[in-house]
Coordinates of C-alpha atoms in Angstrom, one line a residue:
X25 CA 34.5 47.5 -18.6
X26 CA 32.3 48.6 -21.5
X27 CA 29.9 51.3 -19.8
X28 CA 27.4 51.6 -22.8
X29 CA 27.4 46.9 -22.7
X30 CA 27.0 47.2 -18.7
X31 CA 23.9 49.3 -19.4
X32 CA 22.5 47.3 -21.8
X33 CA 23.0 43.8 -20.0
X34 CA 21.4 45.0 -17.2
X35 CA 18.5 46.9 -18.6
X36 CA 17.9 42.6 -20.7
X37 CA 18.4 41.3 -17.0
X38 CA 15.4 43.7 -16.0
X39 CA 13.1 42.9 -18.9
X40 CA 13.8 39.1 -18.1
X41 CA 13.4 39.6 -14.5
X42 CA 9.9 41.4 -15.2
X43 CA 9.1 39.4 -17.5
X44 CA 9.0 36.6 -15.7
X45 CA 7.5 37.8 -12.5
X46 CA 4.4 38.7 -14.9
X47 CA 4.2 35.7 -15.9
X48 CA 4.6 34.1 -13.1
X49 CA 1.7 35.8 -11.7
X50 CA -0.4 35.4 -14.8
X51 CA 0.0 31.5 -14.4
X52 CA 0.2 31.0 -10.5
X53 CA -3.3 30.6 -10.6
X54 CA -4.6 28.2 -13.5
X55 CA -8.0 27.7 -13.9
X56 CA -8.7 24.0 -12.9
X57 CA -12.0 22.5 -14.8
X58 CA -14.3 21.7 -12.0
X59 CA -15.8 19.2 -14.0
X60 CA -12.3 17.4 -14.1
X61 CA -12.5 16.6 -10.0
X62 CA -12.8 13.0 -9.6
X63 CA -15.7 12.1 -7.8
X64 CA -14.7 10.9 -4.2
X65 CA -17.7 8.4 -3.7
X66 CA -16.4 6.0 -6.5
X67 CA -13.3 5.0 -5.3
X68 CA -13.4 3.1 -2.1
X69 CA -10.1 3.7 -1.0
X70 CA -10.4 7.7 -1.0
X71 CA -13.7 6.6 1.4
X72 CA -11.4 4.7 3.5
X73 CA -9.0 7.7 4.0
X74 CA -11.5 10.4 4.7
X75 CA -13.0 7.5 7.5
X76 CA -9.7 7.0 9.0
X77 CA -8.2 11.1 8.5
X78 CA -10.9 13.4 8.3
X79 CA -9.1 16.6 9.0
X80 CA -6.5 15.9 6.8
X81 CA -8.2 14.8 3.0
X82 CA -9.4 17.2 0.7
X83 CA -10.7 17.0 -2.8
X84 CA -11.2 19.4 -5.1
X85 CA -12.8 22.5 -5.5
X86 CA -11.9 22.7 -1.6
X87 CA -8.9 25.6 -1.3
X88 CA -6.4 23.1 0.2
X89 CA -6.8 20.9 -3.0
X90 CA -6.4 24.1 -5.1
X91 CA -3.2 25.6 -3.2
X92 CA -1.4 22.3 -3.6
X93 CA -2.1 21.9 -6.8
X94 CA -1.1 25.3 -7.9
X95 CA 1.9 25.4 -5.8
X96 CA 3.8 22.8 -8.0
X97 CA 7.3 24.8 -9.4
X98 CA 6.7 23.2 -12.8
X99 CA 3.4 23.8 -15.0
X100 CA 3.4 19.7 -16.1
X101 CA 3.0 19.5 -12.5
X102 CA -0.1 21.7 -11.9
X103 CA -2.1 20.1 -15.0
X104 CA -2.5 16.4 -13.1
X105 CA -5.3 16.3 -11.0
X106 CA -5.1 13.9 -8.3
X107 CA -8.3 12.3 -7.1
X108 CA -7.9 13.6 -3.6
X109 CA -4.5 15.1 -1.6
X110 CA -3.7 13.5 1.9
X111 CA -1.9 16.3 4.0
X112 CA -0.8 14.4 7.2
X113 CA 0.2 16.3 10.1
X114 CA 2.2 13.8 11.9
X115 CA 3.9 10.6 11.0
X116 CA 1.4 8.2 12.9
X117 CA -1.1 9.6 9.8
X118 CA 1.4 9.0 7.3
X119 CA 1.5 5.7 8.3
X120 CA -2.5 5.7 8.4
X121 CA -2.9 6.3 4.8
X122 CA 0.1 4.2 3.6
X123 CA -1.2 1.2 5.4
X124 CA -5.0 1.7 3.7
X125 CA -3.0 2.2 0.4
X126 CA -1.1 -1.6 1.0
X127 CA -4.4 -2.8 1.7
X128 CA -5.8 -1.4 -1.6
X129 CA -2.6 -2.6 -3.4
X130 CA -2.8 -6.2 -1.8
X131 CA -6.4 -6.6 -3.3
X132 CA -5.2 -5.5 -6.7
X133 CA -2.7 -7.7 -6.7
X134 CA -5.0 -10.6 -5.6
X135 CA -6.6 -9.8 -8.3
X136 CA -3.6 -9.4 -10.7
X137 CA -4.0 -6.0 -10.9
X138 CA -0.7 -3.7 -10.2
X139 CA -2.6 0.5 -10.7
X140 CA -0.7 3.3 -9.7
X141 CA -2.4 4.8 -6.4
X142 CA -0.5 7.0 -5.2
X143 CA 2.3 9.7 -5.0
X144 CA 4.1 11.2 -2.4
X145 CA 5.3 15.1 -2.6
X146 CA 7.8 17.2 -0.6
X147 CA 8.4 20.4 -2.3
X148 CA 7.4 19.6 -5.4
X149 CA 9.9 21.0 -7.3
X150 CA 10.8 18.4 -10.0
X151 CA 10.1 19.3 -13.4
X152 CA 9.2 15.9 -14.5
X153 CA 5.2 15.4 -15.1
X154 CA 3.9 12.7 -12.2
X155 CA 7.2 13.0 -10.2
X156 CA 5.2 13.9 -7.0
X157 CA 1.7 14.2 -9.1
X158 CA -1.0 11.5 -10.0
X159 CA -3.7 11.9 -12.3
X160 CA -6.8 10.2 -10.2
X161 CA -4.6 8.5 -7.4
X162 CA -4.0 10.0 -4.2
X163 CA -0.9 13.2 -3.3
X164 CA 0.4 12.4 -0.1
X165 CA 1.8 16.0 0.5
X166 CA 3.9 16.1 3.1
X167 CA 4.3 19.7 3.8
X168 CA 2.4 20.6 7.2
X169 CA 5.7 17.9 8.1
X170 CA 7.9 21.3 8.0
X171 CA 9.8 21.4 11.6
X172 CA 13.3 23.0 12.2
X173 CA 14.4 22.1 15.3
X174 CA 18.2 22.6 16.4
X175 CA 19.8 20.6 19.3
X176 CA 20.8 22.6 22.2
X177 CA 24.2 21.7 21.6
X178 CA 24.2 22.4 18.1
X179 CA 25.4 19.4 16.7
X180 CA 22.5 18.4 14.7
X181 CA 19.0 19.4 13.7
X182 CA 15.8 17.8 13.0
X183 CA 14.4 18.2 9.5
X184 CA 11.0 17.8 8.5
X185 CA 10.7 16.0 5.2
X186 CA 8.0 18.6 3.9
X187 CA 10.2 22.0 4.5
X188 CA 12.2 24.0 2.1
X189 CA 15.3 25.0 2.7
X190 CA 14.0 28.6 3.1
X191 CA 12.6 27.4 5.9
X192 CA 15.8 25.6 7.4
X193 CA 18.6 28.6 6.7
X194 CA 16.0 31.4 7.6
X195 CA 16.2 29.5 11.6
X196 CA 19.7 28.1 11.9
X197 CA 21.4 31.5 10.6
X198 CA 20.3 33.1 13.4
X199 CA 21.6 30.5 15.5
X200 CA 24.7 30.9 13.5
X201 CA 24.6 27.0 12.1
X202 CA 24.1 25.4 9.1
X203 CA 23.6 22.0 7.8
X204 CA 24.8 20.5 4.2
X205 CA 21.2 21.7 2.5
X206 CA 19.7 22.9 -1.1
X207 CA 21.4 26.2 -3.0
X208 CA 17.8 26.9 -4.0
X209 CA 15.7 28.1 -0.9
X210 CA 12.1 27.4 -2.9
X211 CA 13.3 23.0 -3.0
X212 CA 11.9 20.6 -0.8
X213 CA 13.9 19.2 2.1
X214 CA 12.8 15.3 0.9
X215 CA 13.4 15.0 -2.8
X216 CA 17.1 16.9 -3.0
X217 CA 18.2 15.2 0.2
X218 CA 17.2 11.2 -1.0
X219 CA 18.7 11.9 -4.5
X220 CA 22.0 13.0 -3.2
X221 CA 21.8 16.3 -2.5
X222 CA 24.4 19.4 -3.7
X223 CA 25.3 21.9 -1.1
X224 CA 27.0 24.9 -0.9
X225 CA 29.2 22.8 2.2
X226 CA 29.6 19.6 0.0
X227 CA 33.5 20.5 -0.7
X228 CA 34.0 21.0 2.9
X229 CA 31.2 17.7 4.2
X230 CA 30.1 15.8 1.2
X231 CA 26.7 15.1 -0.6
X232 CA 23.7 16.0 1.4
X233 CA 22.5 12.6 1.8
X234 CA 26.2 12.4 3.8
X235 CA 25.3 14.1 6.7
X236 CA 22.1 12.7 7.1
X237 CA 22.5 10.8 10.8
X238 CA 19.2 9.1 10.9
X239 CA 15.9 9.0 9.2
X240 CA 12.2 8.4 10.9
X241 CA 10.4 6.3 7.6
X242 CA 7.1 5.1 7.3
X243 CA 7.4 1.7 5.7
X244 CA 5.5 -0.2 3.6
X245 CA 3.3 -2.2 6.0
X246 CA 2.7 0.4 7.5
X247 CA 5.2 0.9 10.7
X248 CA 7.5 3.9 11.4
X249 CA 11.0 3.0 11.7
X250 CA 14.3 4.7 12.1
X251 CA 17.4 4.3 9.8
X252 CA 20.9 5.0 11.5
X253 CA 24.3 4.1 11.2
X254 CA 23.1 1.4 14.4
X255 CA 19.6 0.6 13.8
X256 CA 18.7 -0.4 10.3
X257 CA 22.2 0.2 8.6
X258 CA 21.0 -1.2 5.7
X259 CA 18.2 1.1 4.8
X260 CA 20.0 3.9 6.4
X261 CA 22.9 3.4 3.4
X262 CA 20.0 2.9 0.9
X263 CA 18.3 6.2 1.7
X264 CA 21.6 8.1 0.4
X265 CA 20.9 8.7 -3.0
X266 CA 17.7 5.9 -3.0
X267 CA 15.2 8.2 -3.7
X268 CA 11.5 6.9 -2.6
X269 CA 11.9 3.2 -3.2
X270 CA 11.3 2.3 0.6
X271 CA 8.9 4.1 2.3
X272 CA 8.4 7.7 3.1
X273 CA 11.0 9.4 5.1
X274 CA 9.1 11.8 7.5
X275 CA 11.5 13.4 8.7
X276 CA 15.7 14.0 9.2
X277 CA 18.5 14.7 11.8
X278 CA 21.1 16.8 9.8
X279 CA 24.5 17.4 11.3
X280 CA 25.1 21.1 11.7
X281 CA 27.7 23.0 12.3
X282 CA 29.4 26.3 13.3
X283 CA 28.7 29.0 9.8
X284 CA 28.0 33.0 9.6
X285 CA 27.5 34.8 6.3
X286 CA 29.0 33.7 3.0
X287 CA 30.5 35.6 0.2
X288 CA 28.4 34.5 -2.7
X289 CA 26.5 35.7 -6.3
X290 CA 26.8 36.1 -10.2
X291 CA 29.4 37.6 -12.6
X292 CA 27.7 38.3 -15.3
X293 CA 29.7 38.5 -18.7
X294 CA 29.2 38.6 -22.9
X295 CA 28.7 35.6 -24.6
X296 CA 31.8 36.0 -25.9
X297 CA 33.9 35.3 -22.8
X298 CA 32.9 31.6 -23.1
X299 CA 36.2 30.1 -23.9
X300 CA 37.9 32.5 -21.2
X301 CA 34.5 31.6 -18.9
X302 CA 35.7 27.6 -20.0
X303 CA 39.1 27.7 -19.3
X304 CA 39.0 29.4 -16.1
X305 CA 36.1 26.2 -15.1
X306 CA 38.6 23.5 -16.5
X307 CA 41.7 25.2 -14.7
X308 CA 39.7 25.0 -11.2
X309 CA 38.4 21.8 -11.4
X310 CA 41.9 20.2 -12.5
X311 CA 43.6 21.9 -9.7
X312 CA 46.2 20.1 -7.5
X313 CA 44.1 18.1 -4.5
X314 CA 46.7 19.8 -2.1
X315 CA 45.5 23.2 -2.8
X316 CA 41.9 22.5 -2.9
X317 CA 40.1 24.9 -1.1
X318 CA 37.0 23.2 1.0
X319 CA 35.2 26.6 1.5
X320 CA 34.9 27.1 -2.0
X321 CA 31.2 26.1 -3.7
X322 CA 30.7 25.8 -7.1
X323 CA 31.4 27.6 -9.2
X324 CA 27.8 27.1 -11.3
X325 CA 28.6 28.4 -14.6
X326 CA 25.5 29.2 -16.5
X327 CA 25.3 30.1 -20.5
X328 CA 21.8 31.0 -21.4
X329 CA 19.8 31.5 -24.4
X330 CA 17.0 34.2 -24.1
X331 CA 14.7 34.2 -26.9
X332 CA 12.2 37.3 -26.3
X333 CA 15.5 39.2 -26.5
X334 CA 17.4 37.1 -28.8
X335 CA 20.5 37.2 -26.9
X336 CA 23.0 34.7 -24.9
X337 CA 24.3 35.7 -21.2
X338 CA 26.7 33.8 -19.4
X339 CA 26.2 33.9 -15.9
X340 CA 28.6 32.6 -13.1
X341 CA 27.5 32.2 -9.4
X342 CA 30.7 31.6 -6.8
X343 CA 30.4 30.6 -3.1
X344 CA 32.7 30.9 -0.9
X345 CA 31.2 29.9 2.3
X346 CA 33.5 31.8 4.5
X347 CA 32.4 36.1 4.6
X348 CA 36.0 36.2 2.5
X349 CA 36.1 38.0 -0.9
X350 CA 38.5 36.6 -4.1
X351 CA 39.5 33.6 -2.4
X352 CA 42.8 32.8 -4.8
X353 CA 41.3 29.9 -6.3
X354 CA 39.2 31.8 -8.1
X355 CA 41.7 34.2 -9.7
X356 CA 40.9 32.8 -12.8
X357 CA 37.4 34.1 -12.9
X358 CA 38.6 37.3 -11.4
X359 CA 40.7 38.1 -14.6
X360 CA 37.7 38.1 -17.1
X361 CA 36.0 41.0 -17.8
X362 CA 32.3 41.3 -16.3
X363 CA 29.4 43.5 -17.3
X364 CA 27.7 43.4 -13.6
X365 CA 28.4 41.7 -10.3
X366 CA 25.8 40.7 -7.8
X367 CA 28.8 39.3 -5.2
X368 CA 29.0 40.3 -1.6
X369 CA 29.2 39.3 2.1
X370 CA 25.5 38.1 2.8
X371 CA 23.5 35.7 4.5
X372 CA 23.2 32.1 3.7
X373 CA 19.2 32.5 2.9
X374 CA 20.2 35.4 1.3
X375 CA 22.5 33.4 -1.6
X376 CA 19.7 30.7 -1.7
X377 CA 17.3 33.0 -2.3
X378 CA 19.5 33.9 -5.2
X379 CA 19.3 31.3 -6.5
X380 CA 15.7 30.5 -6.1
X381 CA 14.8 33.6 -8.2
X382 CA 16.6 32.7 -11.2
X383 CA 14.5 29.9 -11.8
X384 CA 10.7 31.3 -10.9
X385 CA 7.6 28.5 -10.7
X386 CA 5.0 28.8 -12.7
X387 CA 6.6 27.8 -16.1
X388 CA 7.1 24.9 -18.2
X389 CA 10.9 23.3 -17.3
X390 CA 12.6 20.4 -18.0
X391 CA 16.5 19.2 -16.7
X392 CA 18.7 17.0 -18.4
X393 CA 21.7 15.8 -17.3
X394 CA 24.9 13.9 -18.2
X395 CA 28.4 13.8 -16.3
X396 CA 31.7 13.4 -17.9
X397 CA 35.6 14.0 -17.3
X398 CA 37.2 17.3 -16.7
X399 CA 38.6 17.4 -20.0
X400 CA 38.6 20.7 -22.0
X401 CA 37.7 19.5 -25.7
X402 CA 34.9 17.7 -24.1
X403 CA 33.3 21.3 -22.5
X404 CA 33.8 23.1 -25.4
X405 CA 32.4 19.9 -27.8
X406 CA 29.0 20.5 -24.8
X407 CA 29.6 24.2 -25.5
X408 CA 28.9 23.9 -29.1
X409 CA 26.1 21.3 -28.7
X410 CA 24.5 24.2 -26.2
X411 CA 24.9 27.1 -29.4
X412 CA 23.1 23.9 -31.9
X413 CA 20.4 23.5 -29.0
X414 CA 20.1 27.3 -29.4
X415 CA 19.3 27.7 -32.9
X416 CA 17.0 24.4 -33.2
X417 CA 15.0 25.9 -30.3
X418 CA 15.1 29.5 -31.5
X419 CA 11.5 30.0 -32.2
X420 CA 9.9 28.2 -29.6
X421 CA 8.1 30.9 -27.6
X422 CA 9.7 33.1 -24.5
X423 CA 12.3 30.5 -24.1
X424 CA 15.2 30.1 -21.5
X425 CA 17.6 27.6 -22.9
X426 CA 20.4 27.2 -20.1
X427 CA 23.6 25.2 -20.3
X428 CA 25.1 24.5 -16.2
X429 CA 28.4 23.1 -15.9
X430 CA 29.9 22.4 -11.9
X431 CA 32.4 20.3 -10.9
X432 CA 32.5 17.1 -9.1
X433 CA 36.1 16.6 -7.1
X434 CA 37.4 13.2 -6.1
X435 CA 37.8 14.9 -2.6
X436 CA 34.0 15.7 -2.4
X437 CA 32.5 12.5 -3.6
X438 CA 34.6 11.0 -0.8
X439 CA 33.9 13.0 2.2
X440 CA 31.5 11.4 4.6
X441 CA 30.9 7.9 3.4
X442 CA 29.2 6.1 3.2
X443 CA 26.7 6.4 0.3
X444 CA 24.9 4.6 -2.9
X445 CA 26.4 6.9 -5.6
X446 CA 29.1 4.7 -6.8
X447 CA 31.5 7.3 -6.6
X448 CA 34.2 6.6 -4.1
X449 CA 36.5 5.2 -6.3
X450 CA 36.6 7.9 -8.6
X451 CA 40.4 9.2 -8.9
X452 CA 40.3 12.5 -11.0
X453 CA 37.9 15.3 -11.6
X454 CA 34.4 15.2 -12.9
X455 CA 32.0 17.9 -14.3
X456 CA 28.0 17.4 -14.0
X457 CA 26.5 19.1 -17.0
X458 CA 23.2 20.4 -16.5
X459 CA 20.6 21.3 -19.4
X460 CA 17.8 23.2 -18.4
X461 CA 14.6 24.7 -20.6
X462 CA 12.1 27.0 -19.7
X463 CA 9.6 27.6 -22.3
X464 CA 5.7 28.8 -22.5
X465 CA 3.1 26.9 -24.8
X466 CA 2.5 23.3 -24.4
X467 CA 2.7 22.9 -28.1
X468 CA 6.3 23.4 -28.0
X469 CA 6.8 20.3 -25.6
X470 CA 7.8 17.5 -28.2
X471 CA 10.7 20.1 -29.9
X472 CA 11.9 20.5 -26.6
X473 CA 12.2 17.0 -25.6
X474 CA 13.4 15.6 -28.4
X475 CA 16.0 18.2 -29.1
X476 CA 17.6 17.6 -25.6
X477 CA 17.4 14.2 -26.1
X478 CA 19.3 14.4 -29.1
X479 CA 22.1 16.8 -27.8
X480 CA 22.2 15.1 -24.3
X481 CA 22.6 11.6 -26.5
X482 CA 25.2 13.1 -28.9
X483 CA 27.3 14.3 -25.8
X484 CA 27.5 10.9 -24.6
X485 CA 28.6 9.6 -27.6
X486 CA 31.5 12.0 -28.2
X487 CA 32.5 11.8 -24.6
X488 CA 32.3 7.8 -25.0
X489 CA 34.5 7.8 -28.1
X490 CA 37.3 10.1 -26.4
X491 CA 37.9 8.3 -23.4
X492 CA 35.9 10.9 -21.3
X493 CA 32.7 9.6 -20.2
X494 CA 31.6 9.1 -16.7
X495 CA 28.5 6.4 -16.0
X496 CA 27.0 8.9 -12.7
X497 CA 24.4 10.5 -13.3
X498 CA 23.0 13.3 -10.7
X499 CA 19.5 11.4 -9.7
X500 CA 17.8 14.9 -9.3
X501 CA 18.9 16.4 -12.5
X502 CA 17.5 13.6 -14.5
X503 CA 14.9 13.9 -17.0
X504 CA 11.8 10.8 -16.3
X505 CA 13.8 8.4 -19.2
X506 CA 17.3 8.2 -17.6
X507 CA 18.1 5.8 -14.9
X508 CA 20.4 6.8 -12.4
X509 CA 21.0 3.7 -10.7
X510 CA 22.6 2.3 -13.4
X511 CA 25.2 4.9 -12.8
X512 CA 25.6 4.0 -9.1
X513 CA 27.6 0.6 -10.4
X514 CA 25.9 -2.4 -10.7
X515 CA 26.9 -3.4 -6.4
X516 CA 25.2 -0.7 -5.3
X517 CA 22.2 -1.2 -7.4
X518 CA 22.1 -4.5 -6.2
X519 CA 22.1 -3.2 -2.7
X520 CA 19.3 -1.1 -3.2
X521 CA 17.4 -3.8 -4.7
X522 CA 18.4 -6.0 -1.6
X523 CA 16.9 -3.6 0.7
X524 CA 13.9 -2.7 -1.5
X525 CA 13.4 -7.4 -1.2
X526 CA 13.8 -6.5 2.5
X527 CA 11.7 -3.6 3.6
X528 CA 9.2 -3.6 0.9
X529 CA 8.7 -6.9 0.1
X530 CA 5.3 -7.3 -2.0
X531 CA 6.7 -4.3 -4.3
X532 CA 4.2 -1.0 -2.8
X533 CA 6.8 1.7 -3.7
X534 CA 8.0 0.0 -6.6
X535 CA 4.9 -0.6 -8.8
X536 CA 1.9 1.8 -7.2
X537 CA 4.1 4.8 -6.2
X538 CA 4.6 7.0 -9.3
X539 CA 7.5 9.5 -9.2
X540 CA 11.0 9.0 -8.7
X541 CA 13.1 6.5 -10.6
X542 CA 12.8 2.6 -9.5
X543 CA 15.0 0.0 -9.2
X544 CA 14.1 -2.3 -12.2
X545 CA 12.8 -5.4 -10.5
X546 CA 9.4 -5.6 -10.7
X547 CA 9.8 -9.7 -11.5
X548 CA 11.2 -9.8 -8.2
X549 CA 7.9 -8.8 -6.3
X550 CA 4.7 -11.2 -5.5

């Protein structure tokens, strides 16, 4: 190891580390215009909510209004203001104010009117403007909907739809369980599980959404319902990988299981170990499916453009979710010279929590996504679109510019069916490339978007012309143009639609939710 390189990359990881707490606390409390409040006593339906939930609507400049606003991840986020936020405490109000909304939406509809009135917010963490905000509709923020509660047998735990995963791992590791849940403690339980869901436990139980055994959902008229594998089967397959499109799930039952401390964190290298960092990825993810190795997560390998310092990192984070150092799968990665090592025996909050402070709120982001084969010109070709994305971005102000490559197995997609992703009857390895941007000053917002446009659409179009494009796309990776559910296959977009016809029939979710991605049949409702 080069001493006087160590030194240096960790004195950068400091200054970024700093820098980014400043500015996190510079910008976690924006100053919201009073004058922009929307008046509550012209909009009948806001009257109708305080009437029918008095405790639990607030409008602004009332401190509940301001913490929810400000306690968005992304800073798109936290410049909507809503006209009031709903924070129901049980289901029975959930399905209060989503029965007053129908009503609303029925009269519109009468009177061929279709307005966006509402959204509906677990975490909170998207990056996407409007994802779980609405400029002068109505937040349904489900947060004070934050329970933890294991069985006594330990076979399965009840979820709130409104807790992080902080809140989930910090309870069943001292129970010594753990369910398939978020790698970022500071996501919402809601969001990440109906998109799908990555786990650190997906190569040992599947995608989130997997191990989901039922589901307690407001519905559109109003009623709560549950979703299992015996009552609704239907709309329990939907909700795996559905997003919102049918109600509002208030809360979960997760299968747990039997887990103690993992062996988890980042090897930090040069940017000039990327082809070693590349081949080492490639060589994993092709290996033989009779030595695949279901403790091992990841790896997440991270190449990262700094601008305030001018310098690329890459940054690798293993799992292994076993307290077992080097597993030999990893031998590959072991080889390559590092700079600094953050990996140990720790808790499973612990490696979350990792990962939750590499990517601090209060900052502009954006994600944008693409999947394609495990082929090795293809991830350097997305390599070298990363270095372009680099220099075309270079000057916009305290940028983070972050290419994410992880790998998709066969064996994972199929663990735990059944599901809407469309993936069961992929045969060889897949990588999920991951684009992220965190920048500062609004007036940087259009270079951003339309450079990862551009790089995200030229990556399709090489991968397309070599034979090594793959339709999925990871629902909550997506930026607000892409359409997942065309990458599910058309059957299971059918399906969803089928169930949307079924469970939602006059459209609420589809045309006066905001947020999420819908199903593209808005001819199909009254």
């Amino acid at each position: 190891m080069d001493v006087s390189w160590g030194t240096a990359l960790i004195a950068a990881v400091v200054v970024i580390a700093l820098s980014m707490i400043i500015h996190r606390i510079q910008h976690s409390q924006p100053q919201l215009n009073h004058a922009n409040f929307v008046s509550a006593e012209r909009c009948a339906v806001s009257i109708a909510l305080i009437e029918a939930l008095p405790e639990s609507v607030f409008f602004g400049p009332h401190p509940v209004f301001i913490q929810s606003i400000q306690s968005y991840w992304a800073v798109q986020e936290r410049d909507i203001l809503p006209r009031c936020i709903v924070r129901p405490r049980n289901a029975e109000e959930v399905a209060a104010a989503v029965g007053i909304l129908k009503r609303e939406y029925d009269d519109c509809t009468c009177q061929h009117r279709v307005p966006a009135l509402f959204a509906v917010r677990s975490g909170g963490h998207s990056p996407i403007p409007g994802a779980a905000n609405i400029h002068g509709g109505i937040v349904i923020d489900l947060q004070l909907l934050n329970e933890v509660v294991p069985s006594e047998d330990g076979s399965c735990v009840v979820i709130g739809t409104g807790a992080r995963w902080l809140d989930v791992s910090t309870i069943l590791d001292r129970k010594c369980l753990a369910v398939a849940g978020g790698r970022n403690s500071a996501v919402g339980v809601g969001g990440l599980t109906l998109g799908g869901g990555i786990s650190f436990f997906s190569p040992r139980v599947g995608f989130v959404c997997n191990n989901i055994l039922s589901y307690e959902i407001v519905l559109a008229n109003g009623t709560i319902a549950t979703a299992s594998e015996s009552t609704n089967p239907g709309l329990w397959r939907a909700l795996k990988g559905g997003s919102n499109n049918f109600g509002i799930v208030t809360r979960f039952v997760a299968r747990s299981f039997p887990s103690t401390d993992v062996w988890s964190g980042f090897l930090y290298m040069t940017a000039s170990k990327a082809g070693q960092v590349i081949q080492a990825f490639h060589s994993y993810a092709q290996a033989d499916a009779g030595i695949y190795d279901e403790y091992a997560a990841g790896p997440l390998v991270c190449f990262s453009y700094v601008q305030k310092l001018g310098i690329q990192v890459i940054a690798t984070n293993l799992v292994y979710t076993k307290p077992e150092p080097w597993p030999s799968c990893w031998a590959g990665f072991k080889s390559i010279g590092r700079l600094w090592s953050t990996v140990k025996v720790r808790s499973l909050t612990s490696a979350t929590n990792e990962l939750a402070m590499s990517s601090p709120a209060g900052l502009r982001q954006k994600f944008i996504t693409t999947t394609v084969k495990n082929d090795h010109a293809t991830l350097m070709e997305i390599h070298a679109a990363y270095k372009e994305g680099a220099q075309v971005m270079r000057k916009v102000r305290d940028m983070v510019w972050t290419l994410v490559l992880q790998p998709l197995s066969p064996v994972m997609a199929k663990k735990s069916q059944p599901n809407v992703l469309g993936l069961d009857t992929r045969t060889e390895p897949l990588v999920i490339v991951l684009f992220t941007v965190v920048w500062k000053d609004v007036a940087d917002d259009e270079l951003v978007d339309r450079t990862t446009r551009g790089i995200i659409g030229g990556i399709d179009h090489y991968a397309a012309s070599k034979g090594t494009a793959d339709p999925y796309r990871y629902l909550n990776d997506c930026d607000s143009w892409q359409n997942p559910f065309d990458g599910y296959g058309a059957d299971n977009k059918r399906f969803l639609q089928e169930m949307s016809r079924q469970y939602d029939p006059d459209g609420l979710f589809q045309r006066a939710c905001v947020g999420g991605f819908k199903l593209d049949m808005d001819n199909h409702h009254a």
